[in-house]
Amino acid sequence: MPLSETAVTALPRRAGPPPRTTPWAPHVQLDQLSPPAMHAALMARVFALPDIEERPGTVADPRESAIWLRDDLPAGPADAFLGNREIGHFHPWDHSLHIALPPELAQEAVAAGWAEVHPVAKAGMAPGHLVMLYGPRDEDEVEVLFQLILAAVRRAGGVTGTTHEGVDP
């Protein structure tokens, strides 16, 4: 079942302890790194979504692959974005990503071990639903992370239900 803002109870628990990360910016995952093939598989699925464009990161580092809501689409709430129309971005150095998840889903993802609140958000300098999603270690984790990202894409486009025109999860 695809995840959405209303289906967060479907989120499984991530296996094992959380990875170690840096305590401030740059916010980087230090261990349990994603194999390059799993990172590439997740990126391929995300950037195949019809409402999304891949652009250089605009919030932190231009080397990041930003998940960008297409300019010709209506936008959801301002806090669905990191800045401009950037929903999130993939880090090429550790294969994690930062993203603005729907607020309730962000809490659920943290509780289930898939994410942690960004240190800037913990300091009150960004919304509390700005999180790091840990890089996927296997195909099952690619699927869970894709569904989390899909929920963020839906919210960014102003869609809160479990279906989205043109998206086939």
mmCIF file of N, CA, C and O in Angstrom, residues 37-106:
data_model
loop_
_atom_site.group_PDB
_atom_site.id
_atom_site.type_symbol
_atom_site.label_atom_id
_atom_site.label_comp_id
_atom_site.label_asym_id
_atom_site.label_seq_id
_atom_site.Cartn_x
_atom_site.Cartn_y
_atom_site.Cartn_z
ATOM 1 N N ALA A 37 24.413 1.183 -6.238
ATOM 2 C CA ALA A 37 23.303 0.678 -7.062
ATOM 3 C C ALA A 37 21.951 0.971 -6.418
ATOM 4 O O ALA A 37 20.974 1.259 -7.128
ATOM 5 N N MET A 38 21.859 0.919 -5.096
ATOM 6 C CA MET A 38 20.585 1.205 -4.412
ATOM 7 C C MET A 38 20.275 2.705 -4.476
ATOM 8 O O MET A 38 19.130 3.103 -4.697
ATOM 9 N N HIS A 39 21.303 3.520 -4.298
ATOM 10 C CA HIS A 39 21.143 4.975 -4.418
ATOM 11 C C HIS A 39 20.667 5.327 -5.830
ATOM 12 O O HIS A 39 19.721 6.102 -6.009
ATOM 13 N N ALA A 40 21.307 4.729 -6.830
ATOM 14 C CA ALA A 40 20.932 4.995 -8.221
ATOM 15 C C ALA A 40 19.510 4.525 -8.514
ATOM 16 O O ALA A 40 18.759 5.205 -9.236
ATOM 17 N N ALA A 41 19.116 3.388 -7.961
ATOM 18 C CA ALA A 41 17.763 2.865 -8.187
ATOM 19 C C ALA A 41 16.710 3.809 -7.600
ATOM 20 O O ALA A 41 15.678 4.071 -8.233
ATOM 21 N N LEU A 42 16.961 4.321 -6.396
ATOM 22 C CA LEU A 42 16.017 5.248 -5.776
ATOM 23 C C LEU A 42 15.930 6.546 -6.587
ATOM 24 O O LEU A 42 14.838 7.037 -6.884
ATOM 25 N N MET A 43 17.068 7.085 -6.968
ATOM 26 C CA MET A 43 17.062 8.317 -7.757
ATOM 27 C C MET A 43 16.328 8.112 -9.077
ATOM 28 O O MET A 43 15.552 8.986 -9.498
ATOM 29 N N ALA A 44 16.544 6.996 -9.728
ATOM 30 C CA ALA A 44 15.888 6.729 -11.014
ATOM 31 C C ALA A 44 14.371 6.721 -10.853
ATOM 32 O O ALA A 44 13.653 7.285 -11.691
ATOM 33 N N ARG A 45 13.882 6.092 -9.807
ATOM 34 C CA ARG A 45 12.426 6.062 -9.578
ATOM 35 C C ARG A 45 11.879 7.453 -9.299
ATOM 36 O O ARG A 45 10.839 7.836 -9.825
ATOM 37 N N VAL A 46 12.567 8.212 -8.471
ATOM 38 C CA VAL A 46 12.094 9.550 -8.118
ATOM 39 C C VAL A 46 12.088 10.457 -9.350
ATOM 40 O O VAL A 46 11.093 11.138 -9.632
ATOM 41 N N PHE A 47 13.172 10.455 -10.114
ATOM 42 C CA PHE A 47 13.265 11.377 -11.240
ATOM 43 C C PHE A 47 12.467 10.904 -12.455
ATOM 44 O O PHE A 47 12.357 11.640 -13.442
ATOM 45 N N ALA A 48 11.851 9.732 -12.372
ATOM 46 C CA ALA A 48 10.921 9.276 -13.407
ATOM 47 C C ALA A 48 9.500 9.777 -13.145
ATOM 48 O O ALA A 48 8.636 9.652 -14.017
ATOM 49 N N LEU A 49 9.240 10.324 -11.961
ATOM 50 C CA LEU A 49 7.906 10.842 -11.657
ATOM 51 C C LEU A 49 7.587 12.000 -12.598
ATOM 52 O O LEU A 49 8.432 12.885 -12.804
ATOM 53 N N PRO A 50 6.380 12.025 -13.151
ATOM 54 C CA PRO A 50 6.060 13.049 -14.145
ATOM 55 C C PRO A 50 6.011 14.476 -13.602
ATOM 56 O O PRO A 50 6.182 15.419 -14.378
ATOM 57 N N ASP A 51 5.808 14.657 -12.314
ATOM 58 C CA ASP A 51 5.705 16.003 -11.736
ATOM 59 C C ASP A 51 7.049 16.553 -11.267
ATOM 60 O O ASP A 51 7.123 17.673 -10.761
ATOM 61 N N ILE A 52 8.111 15.783 -11.454
ATOM 62 C CA ILE A 52 9.420 16.110 -10.878
ATOM 63 C C ILE A 52 10.452 16.352 -11.963
ATOM 64 O O ILE A 52 10.462 15.696 -12.991
ATOM 65 N N GLU A 53 11.345 17.290 -11.702
ATOM 66 C CA GLU A 53 12.535 17.509 -12.520
ATOM 67 C C GLU A 53 13.757 17.362 -11.629
ATOM 68 O O GLU A 53 13.708 17.691 -10.447
ATOM 69 N N GLU A 54 14.832 16.880 -12.208
ATOM 70 C CA GLU A 54 16.120 16.848 -11.507
ATOM 71 C C GLU A 54 16.854 18.133 -11.856
ATOM 72 O O GLU A 54 17.030 18.457 -13.030
ATOM 73 N N ARG A 55 17.239 18.862 -10.831
ATOM 74 C CA ARG A 55 17.998 20.102 -11.010
ATOM 75 C C ARG A 55 19.150 20.118 -10.015
ATOM 76 O O ARG A 55 19.119 19.416 -9.017
ATOM 77 N N PRO A 56 20.157 20.951 -10.246
ATOM 78 C CA PRO A 56 21.213 21.098 -9.235
ATOM 79 C C PRO A 56 20.609 21.650 -7.947
ATOM 80 O O PRO A 56 19.646 22.426 -7.980
ATOM 81 N N GLY A 57 21.160 21.238 -6.817
ATOM 82 C CA GLY A 57 20.684 21.745 -5.535
ATOM 83 C C GLY A 57 20.782 23.255 -5.468
ATOM 84 O O GLY A 57 21.744 23.839 -5.957
ATOM 85 N N THR A 58 19.784 23.878 -4.867
ATOM 86 C CA THR A 58 19.786 25.339 -4.736
ATOM 87 C C THR A 58 19.876 25.782 -3.282
ATOM 88 O O THR A 58 20.110 26.950 -3.012
ATOM 89 N N VAL A 59 19.682 24.855 -2.354
ATOM 90 C CA VAL A 59 19.618 25.219 -0.944
ATOM 91 C C VAL A 59 20.991 25.118 -0.273
ATOM 92 O O VAL A 59 21.358 25.973 0.516
ATOM 93 N N ALA A 60 21.734 24.066 -0.585
ATOM 94 C CA ALA A 60 22.999 23.861 0.106
ATOM 95 C C ALA A 60 24.183 23.783 -0.859
ATOM 96 O O ALA A 60 25.084 24.600 -0.807
ATOM 97 N N ASP A 61 24.176 22.811 -1.770
ATOM 98 C CA ASP A 61 25.329 22.544 -2.618
ATOM 99 C C ASP A 61 24.833 22.205 -4.021
ATOM 100 O O ASP A 61 23.997 21.305 -4.170
ATOM 101 N N PRO A 62 25.319 22.867 -5.051
ATOM 102 C CA PRO A 62 24.835 22.591 -6.403
ATOM 103 C C PRO A 62 25.166 21.182 -6.913
ATOM 104 O O PRO A 62 24.592 20.743 -7.901
ATOM 105 N N ARG A 63 26.065 20.469 -6.226
ATOM 106 C CA ARG A 63 26.368 19.089 -6.622
ATOM 107 C C ARG A 63 25.258 18.127 -6.225
ATOM 108 O O ARG A 63 25.212 16.988 -6.688
ATOM 109 N N GLU A 64 24.355 18.563 -5.365
ATOM 110 C CA GLU A 64 23.230 17.730 -4.961
ATOM 111 C C GLU A 64 22.221 17.656 -6.092
ATOM 112 O O GLU A 64 22.038 18.615 -6.841
ATOM 113 N N SER A 65 21.569 16.510 -6.233
ATOM 114 C CA SER A 65 20.505 16.338 -7.224
ATOM 115 C C SER A 65 19.188 16.683 -6.547
ATOM 116 O O SER A 65 18.685 15.918 -5.722
ATOM 117 N N ALA A 66 18.644 17.845 -6.899
ATOM 118 C CA ALA A 66 17.432 18.336 -6.248
ATOM 119 C C ALA A 66 16.187 17.721 -6.866
ATOM 120 O O ALA A 66 16.088 17.561 -8.088
ATOM 121 N N ILE A 67 15.243 17.398 -5.998
ATOM 122 C CA ILE A 67 13.919 16.917 -6.383
ATOM 123 C C ILE A 67 13.058 18.167 -6.516
ATOM 124 O O ILE A 67 12.695 18.782 -5.515
ATOM 125 N N TRP A 68 12.763 18.569 -7.734
ATOM 126 C CA TRP A 68 12.147 19.860 -8.021
ATOM 127 C C TRP A 68 10.753 19.666 -8.590
ATOM 128 O O TRP A 68 10.579 18.963 -9.592
ATOM 129 N N LEU A 69 9.742 20.287 -7.973
ATOM 130 C CA LEU A 69 8.391 20.287 -8.531
ATOM 131 C C LEU A 69 8.410 21.155 -9.790
ATOM 132 O O LEU A 69 8.867 22.295 -9.755
ATOM 133 N N ARG A 70 7.922 20.584 -10.891
ATOM 134 C CA ARG A 70 7.953 21.307 -12.166
ATOM 135 C C ARG A 70 7.320 22.692 -12.028
ATOM 136 O O ARG A 70 6.316 22.867 -11.341
ATOM 137 N N ASP A 71 7.901 23.644 -12.711
ATOM 138 C CA ASP A 71 7.452 25.039 -12.635
ATOM 139 C C ASP A 71 6.025 25.237 -13.132
ATOM 140 O O ASP A 71 5.357 26.174 -12.713
ATOM 141 N N ASP A 72 5.545 24.385 -14.031
ATOM 142 C CA ASP A 72 4.216 24.579 -14.616
ATOM 143 C C ASP A 72 3.099 23.966 -13.777
ATOM 144 O O ASP A 72 1.936 24.013 -14.166
ATOM 145 N N LEU A 73 3.429 23.424 -12.610
ATOM 146 C CA LEU A 73 2.424 22.807 -11.747
ATOM 147 C C LEU A 73 2.107 23.703 -10.558
ATOM 148 O O LEU A 73 2.981 24.429 -10.068
ATOM 149 N N PRO A 74 0.867 23.643 -10.058
ATOM 150 C CA PRO A 74 0.553 24.403 -8.843
ATOM 151 C C PRO A 74 1.320 23.831 -7.653
ATOM 152 O O PRO A 74 1.583 22.628 -7.600
ATOM 153 N N ALA A 75 1.680 24.698 -6.745
ATOM 154 C CA ALA A 75 2.443 24.284 -5.565
ATOM 155 C C ALA A 75 1.544 24.198 -4.346
ATOM 156 O O ALA A 75 0.602 24.980 -4.202
ATOM 157 N N GLY A 76 1.860 23.270 -3.465
ATOM 158 C CA GLY A 76 1.180 23.132 -2.191
ATOM 159 C C GLY A 76 1.722 24.150 -1.200
ATOM 160 O O GLY A 76 2.251 25.195 -1.583
ATOM 161 N N PRO A 77 1.643 23.842 0.101
ATOM 162 C CA PRO A 77 2.077 24.798 1.127
ATOM 163 C C PRO A 77 3.576 25.110 1.039
ATOM 164 O O PRO A 77 4.376 24.263 0.643
ATOM 165 N N ALA A 78 3.935 26.325 1.413
ATOM 166 C CA ALA A 78 5.333 26.769 1.329
ATOM 167 C C ALA A 78 6.273 25.862 2.112
ATOM 168 O O ALA A 78 7.419 25.652 1.707
ATOM 169 N N ASP A 79 5.798 25.300 3.242
ATOM 170 C CA ASP A 79 6.700 24.464 4.054
ATOM 171 C C ASP A 79 6.857 23.048 3.490
ATOM 172 O O ASP A 79 7.506 22.213 4.090
ATOM 173 N N ALA A 80 6.308 22.805 2.281
ATOM 174 C CA ALA A 80 6.536 21.536 1.589
ATOM 175 C C ALA A 80 7.844 21.566 0.809
ATOM 176 O O ALA A 80 8.220 20.575 0.192
ATOM 177 N N PHE A 81 8.531 22.705 0.863
ATOM 178 C CA PHE A 81 9.755 22.904 0.083
ATOM 179 C C PHE A 81 10.907 23.330 0.987
ATOM 180 O O PHE A 81 10.700 23.990 2.001
ATOM 181 N N LEU A 82 12.125 22.980 0.560
ATOM 182 C CA LEU A 82 13.315 23.444 1.269
ATOM 183 C C LEU A 82 13.596 24.899 0.897
ATOM 184 O O LEU A 82 14.194 25.635 1.660
ATOM 185 N N GLY A 83 13.193 25.265 -0.277
ATOM 186 C CA GLY A 83 13.377 26.599 -0.826
ATOM 187 C C GLY A 83 12.978 26.542 -2.283
ATOM 188 O O GLY A 83 13.080 25.487 -2.916
ATOM 189 N N ASN A 84 12.507 27.655 -2.837
ATOM 190 C CA ASN A 84 12.012 27.670 -4.205
ATOM 191 C C ASN A 84 11.003 26.538 -4.377
ATOM 192 O O ASN A 84 10.065 26.444 -3.608
ATOM 193 N N ARG A 85 11.211 25.648 -5.341
ATOM 194 C CA ARG A 85 10.325 24.492 -5.569
ATOM 195 C C ARG A 85 11.085 23.185 -5.297
ATOM 196 O O ARG A 85 10.706 22.123 -5.771
ATOM 197 N N GLU A 86 12.158 23.292 -4.531
ATOM 198 C CA GLU A 86 12.979 22.126 -4.185
ATOM 199 C C GLU A 86 12.357 21.407 -2.989
ATOM 200 O O GLU A 86 12.319 21.936 -1.881
ATOM 201 N N ILE A 87 11.905 20.182 -3.233
ATOM 202 C CA ILE A 87 11.261 19.363 -2.203
ATOM 203 C C ILE A 87 12.312 18.678 -1.330
ATOM 204 O O ILE A 87 12.127 18.482 -0.135
ATOM 205 N N GLY A 88 13.407 18.322 -1.941
ATOM 206 C CA GLY A 88 14.489 17.637 -1.254
ATOM 207 C C GLY A 88 15.678 17.534 -2.183
ATOM 208 O O GLY A 88 15.625 17.981 -3.334
ATOM 209 N N HIS A 89 16.753 16.931 -1.685
ATOM 210 C CA HIS A 89 17.930 16.726 -2.531
ATOM 211 C C HIS A 89 18.719 15.516 -2.057
ATOM 212 O O HIS A 89 18.806 15.235 -0.873
ATOM 213 N N PHE A 90 19.271 14.799 -3.049
ATOM 214 C CA PHE A 90 20.117 13.634 -2.805
ATOM 215 C C PHE A 90 21.560 14.099 -2.645
ATOM 216 O O PHE A 90 22.034 14.939 -3.402
ATOM 217 N N HIS A 91 22.247 13.511 -1.667
ATOM 218 C CA HIS A 91 23.661 13.817 -1.438
ATOM 219 C C HIS A 91 24.525 12.800 -2.186
ATOM 220 O O HIS A 91 24.439 11.602 -1.905
ATOM 221 N N PRO A 92 25.384 13.262 -3.106
ATOM 222 C CA PRO A 92 26.220 12.318 -3.853
ATOM 223 C C PRO A 92 27.338 11.699 -3.013
ATOM 224 O O PRO A 92 27.864 10.651 -3.355
ATOM 225 N N TRP A 93 27.694 12.327 -1.879
ATOM 226 C CA TRP A 93 28.831 11.865 -1.086
ATOM 227 C C TRP A 93 28.473 10.767 -0.101
ATOM 228 O O TRP A 93 29.320 9.956 0.240
ATOM 229 N N ASP A 94 27.243 10.712 0.409
ATOM 230 C CA ASP A 94 26.900 9.660 1.382
ATOM 231 C C ASP A 94 25.612 8.926 1.037
ATOM 232 O O ASP A 94 25.232 7.985 1.717
ATOM 233 N N HIS A 95 24.928 9.374 -0.019
ATOM 234 C CA HIS A 95 23.699 8.748 -0.538
ATOM 235 C C HIS A 95 22.482 8.909 0.368
ATOM 236 O O HIS A 95 21.470 8.245 0.167
ATOM 237 N N SER A 96 22.551 9.788 1.347
ATOM 238 C CA SER A 96 21.358 10.153 2.114
ATOM 239 C C SER A 96 20.652 11.266 1.358
ATOM 240 O O SER A 96 21.094 11.667 0.274
ATOM 241 N N LEU A 97 19.547 11.763 1.896
ATOM 242 C CA LEU A 97 18.898 12.918 1.294
ATOM 243 C C LEU A 97 18.195 13.729 2.358
ATOM 244 O O LEU A 97 17.803 13.200 3.399
ATOM 245 N N HIS A 98 18.070 15.009 2.101
ATOM 246 C CA HIS A 98 17.272 15.905 2.937
ATOM 247 C C HIS A 98 15.975 16.168 2.201
ATOM 248 O O HIS A 98 15.971 16.331 0.975
ATOM 249 N N ILE A 99 14.869 16.226 2.949
ATOM 250 C CA ILE A 99 13.560 16.393 2.328
ATOM 251 C C ILE A 99 12.577 16.970 3.344
ATOM 252 O O ILE A 99 12.723 16.756 4.552
ATOM 253 N N ALA A 100 11.592 17.676 2.815
ATOM 254 C CA ALA A 100 10.495 18.188 3.635
ATOM 255 C C ALA A 100 9.342 17.188 3.524
ATOM 256 O O ALA A 100 8.561 17.240 2.585
ATOM 257 N N LEU A 101 9.275 16.256 4.455
ATOM 258 C CA LEU A 101 8.174 15.290 4.472
ATOM 259 C C LEU A 101 6.917 15.954 5.022
ATOM 260 O O LEU A 101 7.000 16.950 5.750
ATOM 261 N N PRO A 102 5.740 15.400 4.716
ATOM 262 C CA PRO A 102 4.544 15.881 5.409
ATOM 263 C C PRO A 102 4.788 15.783 6.924
ATOM 264 O O PRO A 102 5.391 14.808 7.391
ATOM 265 N N PRO A 103 4.372 16.786 7.708
ATOM 266 C CA PRO A 103 4.737 16.822 9.132
ATOM 267 C C PRO A 103 4.446 15.542 9.920
ATOM 268 O O PRO A 103 5.324 15.057 10.639
ATOM 269 N N GLU A 104 3.251 14.985 9.806
ATOM 270 C CA GLU A 104 2.950 13.762 10.563
ATOM 271 C C GLU A 104 3.782 12.585 10.073
ATOM 272 O O GLU A 104 4.212 11.745 10.868
ATOM 273 N N LEU A 105 4.028 12.524 8.779
ATOM 274 C CA LEU A 105 4.833 11.442 8.227
ATOM 275 C C LEU A 105 6.292 11.583 8.657
ATOM 276 O O LEU A 105 6.967 10.581 8.897
ATOM 277 N N ALA A 106 6.781 12.802 8.777
ATOM 278 C CA ALA A 106 8.149 13.016 9.255
ATOM 279 C C ALA A 106 8.309 12.433 10.653
ATOM 280 O O ALA A 106 9.290 11.737 10.945
#
